[in-house]
Every structure is written in structure tokens, then in C-alpha cells.
Tab-separated table of C-alpha atoms and ligand atoms in Angstrom:
chain	number	residue	atom	x	y	z
N	1	MET	CA	23.054	7.554	7.614
N	2	THR	CA	25.318	9.211	10.149
N	3	ASP	CA	25.769	6.469	12.699
N	4	THR	CA	26.772	2.862	12.852
N	5	ILE	CA	23.434	1.094	13.078
N	6	SER	CA	22.902	-0.694	9.796
N	7	THR	CA	19.521	-0.107	8.225
N	8	VAL	CA	20.223	-2.167	5.144
N	9	SER	CA	17.956	-5.194	4.769
N	10	LEU	CA	19.639	-8.580	4.586
N	11	ALA	CA	19.376	-9.782	1.018
N	12	ILE	CA	17.840	-13.224	0.597
N	13	ALA	CA	18.258	-15.102	-2.665
N	14	GLN	CA	14.908	-14.986	-4.430
N	15	GLU	CA	14.588	-18.741	-4.709
N	16	ARG	CA	12.459	-21.550	-3.321
N	17	LYS	CA	14.445	-24.036	-1.280
N	18	ILE	CA	13.216	-26.834	0.963
N	19	VAL	CA	15.999	-28.275	3.119
N	20	THR	CA	14.111	-30.127	5.880
N	21	ALA	CA	10.813	-31.884	6.338
N	22	ILE	CA	7.975	-29.359	6.700
N	23	PRO	CA	7.754	-28.512	9.560
N	24	GLY	CA	11.472	-28.802	10.351
N	25	PRO	CA	12.895	-29.537	13.809
N	26	ASN	CA	13.167	-25.897	14.890
N	27	SER	CA	9.559	-25.201	13.934
N	28	ILE	CA	8.456	-28.319	15.797
N	29	ALA	CA	10.304	-27.192	18.927
N	30	LEU	CA	8.751	-23.705	18.724
N	31	GLN	CA	5.327	-25.223	18.182
N	32	LYS	CA	5.701	-27.099	21.512
N	33	ARG	CA	6.564	-23.844	23.333
N	34	ARG	CA	3.716	-22.080	21.593
N	35	GLU	CA	1.157	-24.653	22.622
N	36	ALA	CA	2.035	-24.085	26.284
N	37	VAL	CA	1.614	-20.303	26.298
N	38	VAL	CA	-0.219	-19.001	23.223
N	39	ALA	CA	-4.014	-19.090	23.351
N	40	SER	CA	-5.229	-21.842	21.080
N	41	GLY	CA	-7.871	-19.568	19.510
N	42	VAL	CA	-4.988	-18.047	17.550
N	43	ALA	CA	-4.476	-20.409	14.626
N	44	SER	CA	-1.766	-20.371	11.934
N	45	ALA	CA	-2.146	-21.372	8.306
N	46	LEU	CA	1.311	-22.919	7.942
N	47	PRO	CA	3.127	-25.263	10.350
N	48	VAL	CA	6.438	-23.336	10.101
N	49	PHE	CA	7.777	-20.393	12.091
N	50	ALA	CA	9.087	-17.425	10.113
N	51	GLU	CA	12.587	-16.109	10.736
N	52	ARG	CA	13.205	-13.496	8.062
N	53	ALA	CA	11.993	-12.445	4.674
N	54	HIS	CA	12.943	-10.271	1.739
N	55	GLY	CA	11.150	-9.433	-1.477
N	56	ALA	CA	8.840	-12.334	-2.257
N	57	ILE	CA	10.708	-14.979	-0.241
N	58	LEU	CA	10.074	-15.929	3.381
N	59	VAL	CA	12.638	-18.035	5.274
N	60	ASP	CA	11.608	-20.273	8.165
N	61	VAL	CA	13.592	-21.125	11.299
N	62	ASP	CA	14.965	-24.261	9.620
N	63	GLY	CA	16.283	-22.419	6.571
N	64	ASN	CA	13.447	-23.389	4.208
N	65	GLN	CA	12.628	-20.688	1.667
N	66	PHE	CA	9.034	-20.152	0.596
N	67	ILE	CA	7.612	-18.268	-2.366
N	68	ASP	CA	5.169	-16.023	-0.547
N	69	LEU	CA	1.905	-15.682	-2.461
N	70	GLY	CA	0.112	-14.429	0.661
N	71	ALA	CA	2.329	-11.513	1.681
N	72	GLY	CA	0.941	-11.562	5.215
N	73	ILE	CA	-2.585	-11.217	3.749
N	74	GLY	CA	-1.748	-8.451	1.350
N	75	VAL	CA	0.438	-6.401	3.671
N	76	MET	CA	3.874	-6.784	2.095
N	77	THR	CA	2.686	-5.320	-1.194
N	78	ILE	CA	5.982	-3.669	-2.060
N	79	GLY	CA	7.981	-6.685	-0.821
N	80	HIS	CA	9.304	-7.926	2.502
N	81	THR	CA	11.950	-5.783	4.245
N	82	ASP	CA	11.949	-3.171	1.504
N	83	ALA	CA	15.199	-1.254	1.972
N	84	ALA	CA	13.577	2.201	1.821
N	85	VAL	CA	10.939	1.250	4.385
N	86	VAL	CA	13.517	-0.300	6.708
N	87	ALA	CA	15.709	2.806	6.436
N	88	ALA	CA	12.858	5.266	7.014
N	89	ALA	CA	11.430	3.377	9.977
N	90	SER	CA	14.849	2.806	11.550
N	91	GLN	CA	15.743	6.464	11.280
N	92	GLN	CA	12.405	7.519	12.748
N	93	LEU	CA	12.704	4.984	15.566
N	94	ARG	CA	15.832	6.759	16.758
N	95	GLU	CA	14.527	10.299	16.326
N	96	LEU	CA	11.006	10.104	17.753
N	97	THR	CA	9.442	6.735	18.559
N	98	HIS	CA	6.215	8.016	20.042
N	99	ALA	CA	4.731	11.346	20.979
N	100	MET	CA	0.980	10.796	20.681
N	101	PHE	CA	-0.493	13.048	18.021
N	102	THR	CA	-3.250	14.218	20.378
N	103	ILE	CA	-0.608	15.550	22.805
N	104	THR	CA	2.215	16.894	20.634
N	105	PRO	CA	1.562	16.493	16.907
N	106	TYR	CA	4.351	15.719	14.400
N	107	GLU	CA	4.839	16.228	10.682
N	108	SER	CA	4.783	12.626	9.443
N	109	TYR	CA	1.130	12.189	10.475
N	110	VAL	CA	0.239	15.275	8.448
N	111	ARG	CA	2.304	14.014	5.510
N	112	VAL	CA	0.503	10.655	5.474
N	113	ALA	CA	-2.830	12.509	5.449
N	114	GLU	CA	-1.596	14.628	2.515
N	115	LEU	CA	-0.560	11.506	0.586
N	116	LEU	CA	-3.918	9.861	1.283
N	117	ALA	CA	-5.792	12.970	0.133
N	118	GLU	CA	-3.757	12.894	-3.066
N	119	HIS	CA	-4.024	9.183	-3.854
N	120	THR	CA	-7.538	8.192	-2.740
N	121	PRO	CA	-10.160	8.448	-5.501
N	122	GLY	CA	-11.971	11.724	-6.095
N	123	ASP	CA	-10.946	15.287	-6.773
N	124	PHE	CA	-12.431	16.984	-3.724
N	125	ALA	CA	-11.183	18.260	-0.348
N	126	LYS	CA	-10.353	15.285	1.873
N	127	LYS	CA	-9.219	14.752	5.432
N	128	SER	CA	-7.945	11.689	7.300
N	129	VAL	CA	-7.688	10.206	10.752
N	130	LEU	CA	-4.940	7.636	11.380
N	131	LEU	CA	-5.477	4.487	13.441
N	132	ASN	CA	-3.672	1.218	14.261
N	133	SER	CA	-5.543	-1.545	12.462
N	134	GLY	CA	-8.065	-2.236	9.755
N	135	ALA	CA	-10.840	-2.995	12.227
N	136	GLU	CA	-10.168	0.281	13.998
N	137	ALA	CA	-10.430	2.129	10.688
N	138	VAL	CA	-13.813	0.482	10.057
N	139	GLU	CA	-14.968	1.432	13.573
N	140	ASN	CA	-13.925	5.038	13.055
N	141	GLY	CA	-15.487	5.223	9.615
N	142	VAL	CA	-18.798	4.211	11.165
N	143	LYS	CA	-18.392	6.662	14.066
N	144	ILE	CA	-17.766	9.527	11.669
N	145	ALA	CA	-20.640	8.564	9.343
N	146	ARG	CA	-23.010	8.396	12.334
N	147	SER	CA	-21.827	11.743	13.631
N	148	TYR	CA	-22.266	13.333	10.186
N	149	THR	CA	-25.701	11.893	9.399
N	150	GLY	CA	-27.193	11.694	12.879
N	151	ARG	CA	-28.355	8.168	11.940
N	152	ALA	CA	-27.372	4.806	13.440
N	153	GLY	CA	-27.827	2.157	10.752
N	154	VAL	CA	-24.870	0.429	9.109
N	155	ALA	CA	-25.391	-1.712	6.009
N	156	VAL	CA	-22.828	-4.245	4.829
N	157	LEU	CA	-22.849	-6.885	2.099
N	158	ASP	CA	-23.105	-10.654	2.301
N	159	HIS	CA	-19.671	-12.353	2.324
N	160	ALA	CA	-18.037	-9.188	3.701
N	161	TYR	CA	-15.138	-9.148	6.139
N	162	HIS	CA	-14.572	-6.047	8.227
N	163	GLY	CA	-12.721	-7.222	11.354
N	164	ARG	CA	-12.760	-8.937	14.729
N	165	THR	CA	-13.757	-6.158	17.186
N	166	ASN	CA	-17.329	-6.142	18.465
N	167	LEU	CA	-18.764	-3.743	15.882
N	168	THR	CA	-16.722	-5.217	13.038
N	169	MET	CA	-17.643	-8.793	14.009
N	170	ALA	CA	-21.247	-7.697	13.636
N	171	MET	CA	-20.345	-6.358	10.177
N	172	THR	CA	-18.486	-9.524	9.120
N	173	PHE	CA	-20.549	-12.170	7.340
N	174	LYS	CA	-18.997	-15.470	8.295
N	175	ALA	CA	-19.863	-16.954	11.698
N	176	MET	CA	-17.126	-19.586	11.935
N	177	PRO	CA	-14.395	-18.753	12.871
N	178	TYR	CA	-15.012	-15.028	13.340
N	179	LYS	CA	-18.229	-14.754	15.373
N	180	THR	CA	-19.295	-18.110	16.782
N	181	SER	CA	-19.656	-17.903	20.607
N	182	PHE	CA	-18.471	-14.269	20.717
N	183	GLY	CA	-21.826	-12.441	20.790
N	184	PRO	CA	-23.859	-10.445	21.563
N	185	PHE	CA	-22.889	-8.154	18.712
N	186	ALA	CA	-23.293	-4.423	18.141
N	187	PRO	CA	-26.835	-3.519	17.067
N	188	SER	CA	-28.015	-1.558	14.001
N	189	VAL	CA	-25.881	-3.580	11.557
N	190	PHE	CA	-27.712	-4.992	8.515
N	191	HIS	CA	-26.446	-7.552	6.002
N	192	ALA	CA	-27.671	-6.880	2.487
N	193	PRO	CA	-27.283	-9.182	-0.525
N	194	GLY	CA	-24.393	-8.062	-2.752
N	195	SER	CA	-23.028	-9.087	-6.149
N	196	TYR	CA	-21.285	-12.444	-6.599
N	197	PRO	CA	-21.425	-13.122	-10.352
N	198	PHE	CA	-20.129	-16.715	-10.200
N	199	ARG	CA	-22.838	-17.714	-7.726
N	200	ASP	CA	-25.791	-15.386	-8.356
N	201	GLY	CA	-25.436	-14.927	-12.127
N	202	LEU	CA	-26.939	-11.432	-11.836
N	203	SER	CA	-25.945	-8.404	-13.904
N	204	GLY	CA	-24.616	-5.420	-11.957
N	205	ALA	CA	-27.910	-3.589	-12.442
N	206	ASP	CA	-29.994	-6.519	-11.189
N	207	ALA	CA	-27.729	-7.188	-8.209
N	208	ALA	CA	-27.795	-3.472	-7.308
N	209	ALA	CA	-31.598	-3.405	-7.573
N	210	ARG	CA	-31.754	-6.359	-5.187
N	211	THR	CA	-29.395	-4.644	-2.704
N	212	ILE	CA	-31.283	-1.355	-2.911
N	213	THR	CA	-34.660	-3.025	-2.394
N	214	TYR	CA	-33.264	-4.562	0.765
N	215	LEU	CA	-31.852	-1.227	1.971
N	216	GLU	CA	-35.109	0.621	1.320
N	217	LYS	CA	-37.573	-1.985	2.532
N	218	SER	CA	-35.759	-3.640	5.399
N	219	ILE	CA	-33.834	-0.695	6.886
N	220	GLY	CA	-35.105	2.534	5.342
N	221	ALA	CA	-32.709	5.166	4.031
N	222	SER	CA	-33.648	7.659	6.740
N	223	ASP	CA	-32.208	5.315	9.414
N	224	LEU	CA	-29.047	4.510	7.502
N	225	ALA	CA	-25.747	6.266	8.269
N	226	CYS	CA	-23.560	4.352	5.844
N	227	VAL	CA	-23.147	1.504	3.412
N	228	VAL	CA	-19.767	-0.193	3.828
N	229	ALA	CA	-18.520	-2.290	0.900
N	230	GLU	CA	-15.240	-3.863	-0.161
N	231	PRO	CA	-14.846	-3.023	-3.884
N	232	ILE	CA	-13.301	-6.501	-4.261
N	233	GLN	CA	-14.111	-8.701	-1.284
N	234	GLY	CA	-10.992	-10.049	0.400
N	235	GLU	CA	-11.695	-12.773	2.971
N	236	GLY	CA	-14.967	-13.405	1.115
N	237	GLY	CA	-12.942	-14.878	-1.750
N	238	PHE	CA	-11.826	-12.033	-4.036
N	239	VAL	CA	-15.379	-11.560	-5.226
N	240	VAL	CA	-15.411	-8.974	-8.008
N	241	PRO	CA	-18.868	-7.369	-8.317
N	242	ALA	CA	-20.624	-7.376	-11.694
N	243	ASP	CA	-20.138	-4.329	-13.945
N	244	GLY	CA	-22.065	-1.307	-12.774
N	245	TYR	CA	-22.944	-2.738	-9.365
N	246	LEU	CA	-20.819	-0.454	-7.200
N	247	ALA	CA	-21.621	2.654	-9.222
N	248	ALA	CA	-25.368	2.005	-8.854
N	249	LEU	CA	-24.963	1.434	-5.118
N	250	GLN	CA	-23.003	4.639	-4.717
N	251	GLU	CA	-25.555	6.569	-6.751
N	252	TRP	CA	-28.325	5.367	-4.449
N	253	CYS	CA	-26.267	6.337	-1.377
N	254	THR	CA	-25.672	9.834	-2.740
N	255	ALA	CA	-29.348	10.329	-3.594
N	256	ASN	CA	-30.318	9.243	-0.082
N	257	GLU	CA	-27.576	11.085	1.837
N	258	VAL	CA	-26.101	7.808	3.043
N	259	VAL	CA	-22.296	7.816	3.413
N	260	PHE	CA	-20.737	5.353	0.932
N	261	ILE	CA	-17.658	3.795	2.553
N	262	ALA	CA	-15.202	1.678	0.562
N	263	ASP	CA	-13.319	-0.782	2.775
N	264	GLU	CA	-10.119	-0.926	0.708
N	265	ILE	CA	-8.104	-2.457	3.519
N	266	GLN	CA	-7.256	-5.508	1.403
N	267	SER	CA	-7.852	-4.167	-2.123
N	268	GLY	CA	-6.130	-0.788	-1.737
N	269	MET	CA	-2.562	0.517	-1.807
N	270	ALA	CA	-1.594	-0.504	-5.343
N	271	ARG	CA	-2.630	-4.159	-5.065
N	272	THR	CA	-4.895	-4.033	-8.122
N	273	GLY	CA	-2.704	-1.738	-10.219
N	274	ARG	CA	-4.437	1.427	-9.077
N	275	TYR	CA	-3.944	2.937	-5.658
N	276	TYR	CA	-7.525	1.931	-4.842
N	277	ALA	CA	-9.693	-0.753	-6.474
N	278	SER	CA	-12.657	1.671	-6.490
N	279	GLU	CA	-10.962	3.317	-9.483
N	280	HIS	CA	-11.554	0.205	-11.610
N	281	PHE	CA	-15.285	0.558	-11.042
N	282	GLY	CA	-15.558	4.308	-11.592
N	283	VAL	CA	-16.617	5.058	-8.028
N	284	GLU	CA	-15.414	7.861	-5.783
N	285	PRO	CA	-16.420	6.786	-2.281
N	286	ASP	CA	-17.306	9.399	0.358
N	287	MET	CA	-14.867	7.585	2.613
N	288	VAL	CA	-12.030	5.140	1.936
N	289	LEU	CA	-10.481	2.826	4.536
N	290	THR	CA	-6.788	1.943	4.223
N	291	ALA	CA	-4.599	-0.427	6.278
N	292	LYS	CA	-2.549	-3.552	5.444
N	293	GLY	CA	-0.236	-2.523	2.576
N	294	ILE	CA	0.174	1.130	3.505
N	295	ALA	CA	3.311	0.846	5.647
N	296	GLY	CA	5.294	-2.206	4.547
N	297	GLY	CA	4.280	-4.253	7.588
N	298	LEU	CA	4.105	-1.594	10.282
N	299	PRO	CA	0.715	-1.167	11.927
N	300	ILE	CA	-1.109	1.926	10.738
N	301	ALA	CA	-4.542	2.460	9.195
N	302	ALA	CA	-6.587	5.375	7.977
N	303	VAL	CA	-10.043	6.721	7.335
N	304	THR	CA	-9.952	9.244	4.496
N	305	GLY	CA	-13.059	11.057	3.370
N	306	ARG	CA	-14.798	14.167	2.179
N	307	ALA	CA	-13.626	17.008	4.417
N	308	GLU	CA	-17.147	17.978	5.486
N	309	ILE	CA	-17.915	14.416	6.591
N	310	MET	CA	-14.574	13.904	8.330
N	311	ASP	CA	-15.017	17.155	10.272
N	312	ALA	CA	-18.395	16.134	11.723
N	313	PRO	CA	-17.176	14.654	15.035
N	314	HIS	CA	-16.543	17.081	17.914
N	315	LYS	CA	-12.975	18.040	18.911
N	316	GLY	CA	-11.372	15.201	20.871
N	317	GLY	CA	-13.849	12.651	19.501
N	318	LEU	CA	-11.214	10.765	17.494
N	319	GLY	CA	-7.790	9.448	18.544
N	320	GLY	CA	-5.889	6.604	20.196
N	321	THR	CA	-2.576	6.124	21.996
N	322	PHE	CA	-0.581	4.538	19.191
N	323	ALA	CA	-2.765	5.803	16.342
N	324	GLY	CA	-0.612	7.242	13.547
N	325	ASN	CA	2.586	6.315	15.385
N	326	PRO	CA	5.643	8.176	13.974
N	327	VAL	CA	7.593	5.017	13.027
N	328	ALA	CA	4.635	3.541	11.161
N	329	ALA	CA	3.921	6.926	9.557
N	330	ALA	CA	7.529	7.178	8.334
N	331	ALA	CA	7.203	3.704	6.841
N	332	ALA	CA	3.956	4.710	5.101
N	333	ILE	CA	5.605	7.759	3.546
N	334	ALA	CA	8.391	5.486	2.257
N	335	VAL	CA	5.841	3.058	0.790
N	336	PHE	CA	4.136	5.828	-1.198
N	337	ALA	CA	7.553	6.980	-2.441
N	338	GLU	CA	8.532	3.436	-3.440
N	339	ILE	CA	5.298	2.877	-5.355
N	340	GLU	CA	6.020	6.040	-7.343
N	341	SER	CA	9.757	5.694	-7.891
N	342	ARG	CA	9.660	1.977	-8.784
N	343	GLY	CA	6.521	2.278	-10.904
N	344	LEU	CA	4.874	-0.459	-8.837
N	345	LEU	CA	1.327	0.206	-10.064
N	346	ALA	CA	2.336	-1.337	-13.395
N	347	GLU	CA	3.665	-4.456	-11.661
N	348	ALA	CA	0.153	-5.507	-10.679
N	349	ALA	CA	-0.833	-5.782	-14.344
N	350	ARG	CA	2.307	-7.849	-15.025
N	351	ILE	CA	1.336	-10.267	-12.247
N	352	GLU	CA	-2.232	-10.524	-13.567
N	353	SER	CA	-0.907	-11.189	-17.081
N	354	ILE	CA	0.957	-14.229	-15.769
N	355	LEU	CA	-1.421	-15.573	-13.140
N	356	LYS	CA	-4.746	-15.234	-14.951
N	357	PRO	CA	-3.810	-17.148	-18.135
N	358	ALA	CA	-1.987	-19.733	-16.006
N	359	MET	CA	-5.087	-20.254	-13.865
N	360	HIS	CA	-7.363	-20.443	-16.906
N	361	ALA	CA	-5.051	-23.140	-18.282
N	362	LEU	CA	-5.259	-25.041	-14.979
N	363	ALA	CA	-9.050	-24.692	-15.023
N	364	LEU	CA	-9.129	-26.487	-18.386
N	365	LYS	CA	-6.947	-29.251	-16.985
N	366	TYR	CA	-8.741	-29.522	-13.628
N	367	PRO	CA	-12.470	-28.850	-14.080
N	368	ILE	CA	-13.002	-28.503	-10.313
N	369	ILE	CA	-11.557	-24.993	-10.783
N	370	GLY	CA	-14.917	-23.343	-11.412
N	371	ASP	CA	-13.936	-19.691	-11.602
N	372	VAL	CA	-10.834	-17.561	-12.167
N	373	ARG	CA	-11.243	-13.930	-11.137
N	374	GLY	CA	-9.607	-10.817	-9.725
N	375	ILE	CA	-7.643	-7.787	-10.799
N	376	GLY	CA	-3.899	-7.126	-10.723
N	377	ALA	CA	-2.105	-8.836	-7.861
N	378	MET	CA	-5.447	-9.894	-6.338
N	379	ILE	CA	-6.353	-13.071	-8.248
N	380	ALA	CA	-8.315	-16.097	-7.053
N	381	ILE	CA	-9.684	-19.441	-8.142
N	382	GLU	CA	-12.891	-20.908	-6.754
N	383	VAL	CA	-12.887	-24.682	-6.405
N	384	VAL	CA	-16.112	-26.685	-6.728
N	385	GLN	CA	-17.317	-30.270	-7.020
N	386	HIS	CA	-16.961	-31.338	-10.640
N	387	GLY	CA	-19.883	-30.175	-12.763
N	388	SER	CA	-21.631	-28.116	-10.073
N	389	LEU	CA	-21.369	-24.962	-7.967
N	390	ASP	CA	-21.050	-27.008	-4.785
N	391	PRO	CA	-18.030	-25.749	-2.836
N	392	ASN	CA	-14.982	-28.000	-2.549
N	393	PRO	CA	-13.111	-26.825	0.559
N	394	ALA	CA	-11.410	-30.226	0.931
N	395	ALA	CA	-9.581	-29.788	-2.378
N	396	VAL	CA	-8.503	-26.272	-1.346
N	397	ALA	CA	-7.179	-27.549	1.991
N	398	ALA	CA	-5.256	-30.306	0.200
N	399	VAL	CA	-3.781	-27.939	-2.407
N	400	THR	CA	-2.674	-25.332	0.145
N	401	ALA	CA	-1.139	-28.057	2.347
N	402	PHE	CA	0.691	-29.559	-0.652
N	403	ALA	CA	1.978	-26.090	-1.582
N	404	ALA	CA	3.286	-25.493	1.941
N	405	GLN	CA	5.141	-28.829	1.799
N	406	HIS	CA	6.690	-27.739	-1.494
N	407	GLY	CA	7.717	-24.210	-0.559
N	408	VAL	CA	4.794	-22.058	-1.650
N	409	ILE	CA	2.671	-20.034	0.775
N	410	LEU	CA	-0.894	-20.188	-0.552
N	411	LEU	CA	-3.879	-18.714	1.286
N	412	SER	CA	-7.445	-19.897	1.175
N	413	ALA	CA	-10.490	-17.645	1.470
N	414	GLY	CA	-14.216	-17.561	0.916
N	415	THR	CA	-17.392	-18.042	2.871
N	416	TYR	CA	-17.243	-21.734	1.936
N	417	GLY	CA	-13.461	-22.042	2.363
N	418	ASN	CA	-13.215	-23.091	-1.287
N	419	VAL	CA	-11.217	-20.218	-2.765
N	420	ILE	CA	-7.450	-20.003	-3.244
N	421	ARG	CA	-6.301	-16.391	-3.409
N	422	PHE	CA	-3.036	-15.044	-4.761
N	423	LEU	CA	-1.865	-11.742	-3.364
N	424	PRO	CA	1.878	-11.729	-3.880
N	425	SER	CA	4.189	-8.824	-3.426
N	426	LEU	CA	4.401	-6.569	-6.473
N	427	ALA	CA	8.138	-7.243	-6.342
N	428	ILE	CA	7.794	-10.939	-7.208
N	429	SER	CA	9.616	-11.956	-10.390
N	430	ASP	CA	8.002	-13.647	-13.386
N	431	ASP	CA	10.152	-16.717	-12.747
N	432	LEU	CA	9.055	-17.128	-9.141
N	433	LEU	CA	5.420	-16.712	-10.132
N	434	ARG	CA	5.752	-19.354	-12.852
N	435	GLU	CA	7.531	-21.690	-10.462
N	436	ALA	CA	4.708	-21.282	-7.944
N	437	VAL	CA	2.153	-22.001	-10.663
N	438	GLY	CA	4.064	-25.233	-11.403
N	439	VAL	CA	3.717	-26.275	-7.756
N	440	ILE	CA	-0.015	-25.484	-7.828
N	441	ASP	CA	-0.353	-27.610	-10.963
N	442	GLU	CA	1.366	-30.517	-9.181
N	443	ALA	CA	-0.861	-29.948	-6.160
N	444	PHE	CA	-4.051	-30.306	-8.232
N	445	ALA	CA	-2.555	-33.304	-10.028
N	446	SER	CA	-1.934	-34.958	-6.657
N	447	LEU	CA	-5.612	-34.817	-5.595
S	1	PLZ	N1	-11.427	-5.079	6.232
S	1	PLZ	C1	-11.411	-5.812	3.906
S	1	PLZ	O1	-9.404	-7.628	4.744
S	1	PLZ	C2	-8.378	-7.816	7.425
S	1	PLZ	C3	-7.951	-10.624	8.504
S	1	PLZ	C4	-7.157	-11.776	8.933
S	1	PLZ	P1	-7.289	-5.763	10.678
S	1	PLZ	N2	-8.336	-9.038	6.713
S	1	PLZ	C5	-7.474	-10.073	7.217
S	1	PLZ	C6	-7.614	-12.344	10.236
S	1	PLZ	O2	-7.822	-13.555	10.266
S	1	PLZ	O3	-7.722	-11.610	11.227
S	1	PLZ	C7	-9.435	-6.826	6.994
S	1	PLZ	C8	-9.907	-6.791	5.665
S	1	PLZ	C9	-10.908	-5.886	5.315
S	1	PLZ	C10	-10.989	-5.078	7.502
S	1	PLZ	C11	-9.990	-5.937	7.920
S	1	PLZ	C12	-9.529	-5.880	9.338
S	1	PLZ	O4	-8.203	-5.439	9.402
S	1	PLZ	O5	-6.054	-4.960	10.462
S	1	PLZ	O6	-7.048	-7.249	10.680
S	1	PLZ	O7	-8.061	-5.311	11.866
């Protein structure tokens, strides 16, 4: 660096430390200000305000240090304030903050598209468009699929989450809190049954047959532009489809010239130990959607797909003021480099090898833990009423609240609000993970 602005991240000891009541006085004061001016429809999971973070630790405004098992919903995959990301973004901020790619293009946008072409599944010519958010990537994926096929229909799966814009609300499964009172929604969106082994007990082949029957009988392939599926559902509760399900669905899409779109916004970018979760299921989607973890916390998203599909829209049909912003693009390039140079794909397997056995052990101790599932650094437990499949959201709310009080950020998920999901940074140490598991154990014991 040639000038005096420091781009080095402030190191924060990687330890849990609670020094005030939760929330502390500074958080309480900020909460009062917030209530006066921030729309109350915006809710927060924890009662504390964040001040800074590094690695797997987040520090609040009262100096409490939390083990972050949420990572901003799977965004800080390579760790908070990663030094390489901070350096790349800071440098770019000073050289070219914004130009607008559709006015004067710049190299970093092209570089991100090259990296996406290289790291998304499938060995075929690919192209990308860059956007600002996950929902915007979903919207653009649908636009491009419609333009390519000349068809309108969009099929999604039960329990899916695709965003909060009008089209993506229509594509999202859960009414409360995402859709209630916000309609009318975009038309031509169809919700098909998917694969949820813990609840439906179906094999991949049987679940796929059920989905395909719905697609053929209730929509008709000739009216369908695309099927959009999360390879592992995120907000839906880290639902891993049964073996063979996704491959059968993709095969049907290919046979019927329907674009198969993998929404990898939560499951992608190294979270499961591969760049994209699709790779675990042997599928090569026609289009892959990326956001969240791609740029270490800076807002950027992408649609990447087969070149012939991506080139369907007319010139000028795709874009956006901030889309593919140079600072976010520089951060994304640094994230790809960090994943390679630090061997971060392997870290996901390390995290799974600690969390999964630990959760199975807790499930033996606390039988309300009905299911342990997930891949890599995307692990969840589903909590039920003892001896049944009936959801137990009250226990999940109590456990996550207990964890917050004891310095662990735990996120819930699931259509029934009865899933606890772990999506820590790949940089989290074994010791911090084990310590967090200890707090979760105490939380279940306290019920
Ligand atoms: N597709 C699979 O997980 C975002 C939403 C949190 P945006 N999930 C977290 C909330 O309460 O808003 C998500 C996702 C999948 C699309 C999206 C949407 O991504 O960047 O939030 O628009």
C-alpha cells in the first residue's frame, strides 16, 4: 500500500466474552433511538447492536463478544473483516468507486464473471450478469429464462425462499412474515411439492415423480420457462433433498426444454465444502444464482448460466445502477483468491465433522431433536414435540434466546420455525465450535 490509510483489519481475540447484561446499556440506548426512526417491520434476531467483528467473533456496542454461528445468514463465509477482502475493497474504493458497467465498463466485473464461469458446476461455455442482491439475481434468472424459452411459467418448491421483491415473494413459500398483507403477487408462479425426507419419508425417485406429476399436470411443460430450486433449502430449514431427487428433476427439465435454475444464494460459495452444493448431488444446473458469501459482506450477486441462455435477452435488457459495483467486485475477486490460497473448501468438512457428531450426541440426550442434517458448514437440527413430528418452535425460540444471553449467535429457520441452523464462518476454530456446542447443550438442558 502506497499511502497512509490503514487497510489492516483490527484483530479481535477469538473468544466469547460477556461483560454486561444482554442487552447492555449501549444497546438499550440504541434500541430507543431505533424505535423512533426505523420502521418496525424490520425486525432483528438479537437484542444487541453490532460494533465490529473479525473471524468468527462479533463484538457488540457494550464490548460483549459473540461466537457467530450465523455469519450474517451465511455471508461472512471466509470470516468477518478478512484482511485480503478489506485491503482489496479499500484499494478499489480509492481508485474507482463507481462507474456503472453499462456506461463505462471495468475489468473487475469481467474478472468476477470469469471466476464464476470457472467455479460454477459444468464444463460448458458460461456467461454472467452481476446484480446487487439475491432477490435481484432470482428476478434476473427468471427474466433470462423467459426470454430464452418464450414461456412465462415459473415453478418453485414448497418451503423455498427466494426473496422479498414482488416476484420473489410470489416464489417464496412462507406467508408469515414474508408475504402476509403484501399482495397481490406476480402471476405465473407455481409451488410444487419438493423433497423433505424427515417429513415426507419419500425416496428421491418418489419425491421427484410427485414433483414432475405436478409440473406436467398442473402447469404443463410447454408453459414453463424454468424450475427454480435451492439444492439445500436455506430459510426452509436446511432441507437436504433425498438422493437422486435433484438429478431426476434436472433430467425432466432438460427433456422438456425447461431451464433448471439452482438458487445457490445460501448454499453456494464454499459453504458446503464445494463451491456450489449442486456438486454434491451430481447436477449441473443451466443457471446458478450466487449472492451472500461471494464478496465477504459487500453487496453483489450474480446469475451465471449456459452462454446460449444468458445471451437470449436483447442488448440493454439487463443492468442496474449499482449492479456489479467495482468495490464489491474487487471484494469478490479477493474472496475467490482466499478460498483457494487458504484451502477453505476443506474447512467445511472439518466443521461438519465436529458439528454433526455433536448434534447427534445432543439428539440422544434431548429427544426433541428429531433430525440432524446438512452438509459442510450448513448443518441444522429440527426440533419437535417428544415422540412426534409436531414442530416445536417454542423450544427453538428458547434455545436461541438462551444462546444469545450466553454469547452465541444462533439462527432459527424453517417453515414451522422449529429448525436451528448453523452456518458459521469457515474460519471458526475447533475450540470455538466446541464451546458453542457446550452452550447449546446448556440451552437444551435449561428447557
Ligand atoms: N435465495 C436461497 O437464502 C436470502 C433472507 C433474510 P437477498 N436469505 C436470507 C431475510 O430475512 O431477508 C436468500 C436466500 C435464497 C434468495 C435470497 C434473497 O437474497 O440478498 O436477501 O435478496
